[in-house]
Amino acid sequence: RTGLLWDAGQMAEAVLAREQLHPTALESGVAMLHPRRPQASILAEPLIALGISQQPIPFGNTSGHLTDVFFLICSTDDRIHLRLLARLSRLVSDDVWLTQLRSAATAQEAFELIRSGETELLANNA
């Protein structure tokens, strides 16, 4: 609905191809879905989408771990792609932060939690 993604079908195909190559589901119950390569031709700008399932589901792994937090990472170049993956990886490795994200009652609350987590990461790296 934002108009930032011009071809959702093409993005879905690229993400599915990446998942078939190597699933992005982590043992923590988080999946960081993304295409193998940036998709500049179908994006107005980089974006991240978040979905949280009320009931964890088996997703992309054979270890039996269930997944309930899904990030879709869409970028326009390799540098941004790697930066987004690195920052999200650090955020989701924080069990307290991840518990707070799972407990977010609204999209705005989840957005603010992501924003504050990223701000804290950047401040600690300065």
Short mmCIF file of C-alpha atoms in Angstrom, two decimals:
data_model
loop_
_atom_site.label_atom_id
_atom_site.label_comp_id
_atom_site.label_asym_id
_atom_site.label_seq_id
_atom_site.Cartn_x
_atom_site.Cartn_y
_atom_site.Cartn_z
CA ARG A 1 0.00 0.00 0.00
CA THR A 2 2.99 2.34 0.35
CA GLY A 3 3.76 2.27 -3.35
CA LEU A 4 7.41 1.49 -2.57
CA LEU A 5 7.25 -2.04 -3.98
CA TRP A 6 6.31 -2.01 -7.65
CA ASP A 7 6.11 -5.76 -8.33
CA ALA A 8 5.10 -7.85 -5.33
CA GLY A 9 5.01 -11.05 -7.40
CA GLN A 10 8.59 -10.62 -8.54
CA MET A 11 9.70 -9.92 -4.96
CA ALA A 12 7.86 -13.01 -3.72
CA GLU A 13 9.59 -15.14 -6.36
CA ALA A 14 13.02 -13.72 -5.41
CA VAL A 15 12.39 -14.36 -1.70
CA LEU A 16 11.13 -17.90 -2.36
CA ALA A 17 14.22 -18.65 -4.46
CA ARG A 18 16.43 -17.43 -1.59
CA GLU A 19 14.51 -19.52 0.96
CA GLN A 20 14.90 -22.61 -1.23
CA LEU A 21 18.64 -21.97 -1.44
CA HIS A 22 19.03 -21.65 2.34
CA PRO A 23 16.19 -20.95 4.79
CA THR A 24 16.43 -17.75 6.81
CA ALA A 25 14.57 -19.05 9.88
CA LEU A 26 16.61 -18.79 13.07
CA GLU A 27 16.34 -20.92 16.22
CA SER A 28 15.04 -17.84 18.06
CA GLY A 29 11.78 -18.03 16.10
CA VAL A 30 12.71 -15.21 13.74
CA ALA A 31 12.94 -15.40 9.95
CA MET A 32 14.71 -12.67 8.00
CA LEU A 33 13.28 -13.14 4.55
CA HIS A 34 15.10 -11.42 1.71
CA PRO A 35 16.01 -11.96 -1.90
CA ARG A 36 19.53 -13.16 -2.65
CA ARG A 37 20.33 -9.95 -4.49
CA PRO A 38 18.93 -6.42 -4.06
CA GLN A 39 15.91 -5.68 -6.23
CA ALA A 40 16.47 -2.06 -7.31
CA SER A 41 14.31 -2.45 -10.43
CA ILE A 42 11.13 -3.07 -8.40
CA LEU A 43 11.68 -0.85 -5.34
CA ALA A 44 11.34 2.91 -4.92
CA GLU A 45 13.59 2.70 -1.83
CA PRO A 46 14.73 0.10 0.70
CA LEU A 47 12.08 -1.16 3.08
CA ILE A 48 11.50 -3.62 5.86
CA ALA A 49 8.17 -5.25 6.62
CA LEU A 50 7.38 -7.04 9.87
CA GLY A 51 4.84 -9.74 10.56
CA ILE A 52 4.29 -11.40 13.93
CA SER A 53 2.21 -14.56 14.04
CA GLN A 54 0.13 -15.15 17.15
CA GLN A 55 0.82 -18.85 16.77
CA PRO A 56 4.36 -19.95 15.81
CA ILE A 57 4.55 -22.08 12.68
CA PRO A 58 7.05 -24.54 11.22
CA PHE A 59 8.91 -22.45 8.69
CA GLY A 60 11.96 -23.17 6.60
CA ASN A 61 13.94 -25.43 8.86
CA THR A 62 14.18 -29.11 9.61
CA SER A 63 15.26 -28.69 13.22
CA GLY A 64 11.72 -28.48 14.56
CA HIS A 65 11.99 -24.85 15.66
CA LEU A 66 8.88 -22.77 15.14
CA THR A 67 8.84 -19.25 13.74
CA ASP A 68 6.59 -16.37 14.75
CA VAL A 69 8.49 -13.20 13.80
CA PHE A 70 9.00 -12.50 10.11
CA PHE A 71 11.04 -9.65 8.71
CA LEU A 72 10.98 -9.00 4.96
CA ILE A 73 14.10 -7.10 3.98
CA CYS A 74 13.97 -5.37 0.59
CA SER A 75 16.95 -3.33 -0.50
CA THR A 76 18.19 -1.52 -3.57
CA ASP A 77 21.93 -2.19 -3.26
CA ASP A 78 24.34 -4.60 -1.57
CA ARG A 79 25.64 -2.09 0.99
CA ILE A 80 22.17 -1.29 2.30
CA HIS A 81 21.18 -4.96 2.18
CA LEU A 82 24.14 -6.03 4.32
CA ARG A 83 23.66 -3.13 6.74
CA LEU A 84 19.98 -3.99 7.25
CA LEU A 85 20.75 -7.67 7.80
CA ALA A 86 23.52 -6.87 10.28
CA ARG A 87 21.42 -4.46 12.32
CA LEU A 88 18.41 -6.75 12.44
CA SER A 89 20.63 -9.69 13.37
CA ARG A 90 21.98 -7.76 16.33
CA LEU A 91 18.52 -6.64 17.42
CA VAL A 92 16.96 -10.12 17.30
CA SER A 93 19.88 -11.59 19.22
CA ASP A 94 18.73 -9.57 22.26
CA ASP A 95 16.23 -11.83 24.04
CA VAL A 96 14.70 -8.96 26.04
CA TRP A 97 14.19 -6.84 22.92
CA LEU A 98 12.72 -9.79 21.03
CA THR A 99 10.28 -10.51 23.87
CA GLN A 100 9.19 -6.87 23.80
CA LEU A 101 8.71 -7.03 20.04
CA ARG A 102 6.56 -10.13 20.35
CA SER A 103 4.47 -8.33 22.95
CA ALA A 104 3.91 -5.19 20.87
CA ALA A 105 0.18 -4.48 20.85
CA THR A 106 0.20 -2.29 17.73
CA ALA A 107 2.22 -1.75 14.57
CA GLN A 108 3.24 1.67 15.89
CA GLU A 109 4.55 0.11 19.11
CA ALA A 110 6.60 -2.41 17.10
CA PHE A 111 7.91 0.38 14.86
CA GLU A 112 8.98 2.46 17.86
CA LEU A 113 10.68 -0.56 19.42
CA ILE A 114 12.63 -1.18 16.21
CA ARG A 115 13.53 2.50 15.96
CA SER A 116 14.71 2.73 19.56
CA GLY A 117 16.64 -0.53 19.26
CA GLU A 118 18.44 0.72 16.17
CA THR A 119 19.18 4.08 17.82
CA GLU A 120 20.70 2.25 20.79
CA LEU A 121 22.79 0.05 18.49
CA LEU A 122 24.14 3.07 16.66
CA ALA A 123 24.90 4.91 19.91
CA ASN A 124 26.81 1.91 21.28
CA ASN A 125 28.89 1.70 18.10
CA ALA A 126 29.82 5.38 18.09
#
